[in-house]
C-alpha atoms as a PDB file:
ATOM      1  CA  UNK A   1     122.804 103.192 116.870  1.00  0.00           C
ATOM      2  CA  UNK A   2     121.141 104.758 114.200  1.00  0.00           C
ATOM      3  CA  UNK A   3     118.396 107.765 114.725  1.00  0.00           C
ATOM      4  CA  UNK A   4     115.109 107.109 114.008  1.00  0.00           C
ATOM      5  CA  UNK A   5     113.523 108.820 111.079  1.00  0.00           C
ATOM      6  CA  UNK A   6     109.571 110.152 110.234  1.00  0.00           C
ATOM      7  CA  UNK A   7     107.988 112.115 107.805  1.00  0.00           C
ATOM      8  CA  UNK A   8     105.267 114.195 109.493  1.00  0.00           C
ATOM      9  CA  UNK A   9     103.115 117.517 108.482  1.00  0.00           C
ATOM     10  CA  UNK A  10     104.303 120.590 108.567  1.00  0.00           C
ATOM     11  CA  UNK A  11     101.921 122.401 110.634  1.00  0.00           C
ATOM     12  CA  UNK A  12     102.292 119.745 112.870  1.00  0.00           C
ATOM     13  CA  UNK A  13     106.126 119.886 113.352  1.00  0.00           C
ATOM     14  CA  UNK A  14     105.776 123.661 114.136  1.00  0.00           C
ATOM     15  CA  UNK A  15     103.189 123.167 116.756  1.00  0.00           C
ATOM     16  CA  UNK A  16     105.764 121.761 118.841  1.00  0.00           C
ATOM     17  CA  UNK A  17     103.847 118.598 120.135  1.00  0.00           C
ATOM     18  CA  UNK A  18     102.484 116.497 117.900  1.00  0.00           C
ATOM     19  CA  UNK A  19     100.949 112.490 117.829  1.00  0.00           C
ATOM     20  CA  UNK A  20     101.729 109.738 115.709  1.00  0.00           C
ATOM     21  CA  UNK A  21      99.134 107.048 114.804  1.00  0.00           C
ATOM     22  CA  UNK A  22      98.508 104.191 112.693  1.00  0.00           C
ATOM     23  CA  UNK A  23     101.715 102.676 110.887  1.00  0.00           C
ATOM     24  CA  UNK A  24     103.839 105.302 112.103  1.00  0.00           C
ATOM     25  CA  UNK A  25     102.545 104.358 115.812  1.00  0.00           C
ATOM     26  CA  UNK A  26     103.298 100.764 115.117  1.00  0.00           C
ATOM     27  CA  UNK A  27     106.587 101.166 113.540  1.00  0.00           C
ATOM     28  CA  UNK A  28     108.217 103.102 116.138  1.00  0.00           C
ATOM     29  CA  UNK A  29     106.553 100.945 119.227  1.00  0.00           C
ATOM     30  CA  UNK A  30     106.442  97.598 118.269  1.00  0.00           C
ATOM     31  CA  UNK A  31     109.302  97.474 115.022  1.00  0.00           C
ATOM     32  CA  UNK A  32     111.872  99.968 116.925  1.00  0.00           C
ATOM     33  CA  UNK A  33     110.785  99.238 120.354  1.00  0.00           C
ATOM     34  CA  UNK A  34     111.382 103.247 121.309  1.00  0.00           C
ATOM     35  CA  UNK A  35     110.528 103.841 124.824  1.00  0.00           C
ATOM     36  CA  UNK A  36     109.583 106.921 126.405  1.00  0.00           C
ATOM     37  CA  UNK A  37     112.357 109.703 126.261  1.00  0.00           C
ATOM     38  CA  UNK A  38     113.951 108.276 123.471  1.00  0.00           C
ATOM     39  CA  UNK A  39     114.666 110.907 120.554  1.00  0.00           C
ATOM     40  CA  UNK A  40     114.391 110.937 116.990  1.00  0.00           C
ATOM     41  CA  UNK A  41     114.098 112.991 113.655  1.00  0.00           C
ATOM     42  CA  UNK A  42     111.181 114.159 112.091  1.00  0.00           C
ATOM     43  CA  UNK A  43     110.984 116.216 108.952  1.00  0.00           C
ATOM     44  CA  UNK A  44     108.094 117.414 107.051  1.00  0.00           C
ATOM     45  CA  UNK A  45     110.310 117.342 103.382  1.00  0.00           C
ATOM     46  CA  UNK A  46     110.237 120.804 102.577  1.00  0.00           C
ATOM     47  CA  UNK A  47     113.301 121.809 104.217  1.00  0.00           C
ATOM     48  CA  UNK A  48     112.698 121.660 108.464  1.00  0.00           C
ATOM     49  CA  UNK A  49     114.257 118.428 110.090  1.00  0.00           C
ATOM     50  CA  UNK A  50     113.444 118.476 113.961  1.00  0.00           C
ATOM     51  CA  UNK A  51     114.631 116.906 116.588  1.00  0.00           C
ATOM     52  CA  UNK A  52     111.698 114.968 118.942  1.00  0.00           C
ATOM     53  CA  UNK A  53     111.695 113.024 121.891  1.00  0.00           C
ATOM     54  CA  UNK A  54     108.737 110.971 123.143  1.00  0.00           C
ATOM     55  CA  UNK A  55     106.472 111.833 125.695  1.00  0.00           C
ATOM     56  CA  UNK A  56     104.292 108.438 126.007  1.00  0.00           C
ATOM     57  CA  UNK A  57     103.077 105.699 124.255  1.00  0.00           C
ATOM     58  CA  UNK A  58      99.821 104.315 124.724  1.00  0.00           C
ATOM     59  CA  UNK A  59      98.632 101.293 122.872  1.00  0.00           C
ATOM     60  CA  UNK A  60      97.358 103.617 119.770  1.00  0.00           C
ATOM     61  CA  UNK A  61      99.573 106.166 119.991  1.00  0.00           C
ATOM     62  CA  UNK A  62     103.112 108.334 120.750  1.00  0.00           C
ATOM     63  CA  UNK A  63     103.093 111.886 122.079  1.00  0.00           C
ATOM     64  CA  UNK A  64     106.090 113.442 120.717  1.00  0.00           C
ATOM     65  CA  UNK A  65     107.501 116.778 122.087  1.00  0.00           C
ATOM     66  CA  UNK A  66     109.600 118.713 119.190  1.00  0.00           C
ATOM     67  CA  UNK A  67     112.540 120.073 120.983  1.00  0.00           C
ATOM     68  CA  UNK A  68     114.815 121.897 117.866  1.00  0.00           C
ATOM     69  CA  UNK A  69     113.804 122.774 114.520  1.00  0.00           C
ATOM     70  CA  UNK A  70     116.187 123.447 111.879  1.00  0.00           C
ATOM     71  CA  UNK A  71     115.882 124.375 108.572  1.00  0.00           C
ATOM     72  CA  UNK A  72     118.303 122.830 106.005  1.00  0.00           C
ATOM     73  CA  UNK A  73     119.335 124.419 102.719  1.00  0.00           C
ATOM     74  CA  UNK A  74     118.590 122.194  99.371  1.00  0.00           C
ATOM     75  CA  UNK A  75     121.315 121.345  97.283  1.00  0.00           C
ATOM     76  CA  UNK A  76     120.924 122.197  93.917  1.00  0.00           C
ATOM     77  CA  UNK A  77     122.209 119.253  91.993  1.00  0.00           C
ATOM     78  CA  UNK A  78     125.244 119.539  89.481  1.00  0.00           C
ATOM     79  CA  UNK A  79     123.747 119.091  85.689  1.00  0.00           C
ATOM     80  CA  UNK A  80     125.974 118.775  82.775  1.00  0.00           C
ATOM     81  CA  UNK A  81     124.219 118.217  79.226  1.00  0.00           C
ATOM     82  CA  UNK A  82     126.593 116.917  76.663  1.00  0.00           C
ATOM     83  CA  UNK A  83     125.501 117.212  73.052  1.00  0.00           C
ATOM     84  CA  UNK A  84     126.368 113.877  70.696  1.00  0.00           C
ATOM     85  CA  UNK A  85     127.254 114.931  67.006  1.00  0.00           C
ATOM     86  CA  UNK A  86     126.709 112.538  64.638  1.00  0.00           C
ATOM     87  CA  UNK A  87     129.421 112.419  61.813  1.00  0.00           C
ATOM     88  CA  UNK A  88     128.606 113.057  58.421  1.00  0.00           C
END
């Protein structure tokens, strides 16, 4: 089974509790059917991924407790420029 994924803010991911709401809410409770103590991944996409699991769900919301934090190193990707000389 694959882990669950969210983008989330990055003041909120270092808080170390945070809430989702809206289509985030809906997504994970009524698409993914996560139940409390279920963990996921959340990551803000400026480097930190965390690892979450959920507190509660009510019927507007998820409580999400951030358990790890790492920080992930971005790959610089490889660029090669080639040059095309026309002939004569």
């Amino acid at each position: 089974m694959t882990t669950a994924r969210f983008y989330v803010d990055h003041t909120a991911l270092l808080e170390g509790r945070l809430v989702l709401e809206g289509s985030y809410h809906h997504h994970l409770s009524r698409v993914l059917r996560m139940r409390s103590g279920q963990s996921l991944q959340l990551m803000d996409g400026k480097g930190c991924i965390a690892r979450g699991s959920i507190l509660s769900i009510s019927p507007t919301r998820t409580s999400i407790a951030v358990d790890e934090i790492n920080e992930v190193e971005r790959e610089r990707p490889r660029l090669k420029l080639f040059q095309a000389l026309p002939q004569g």
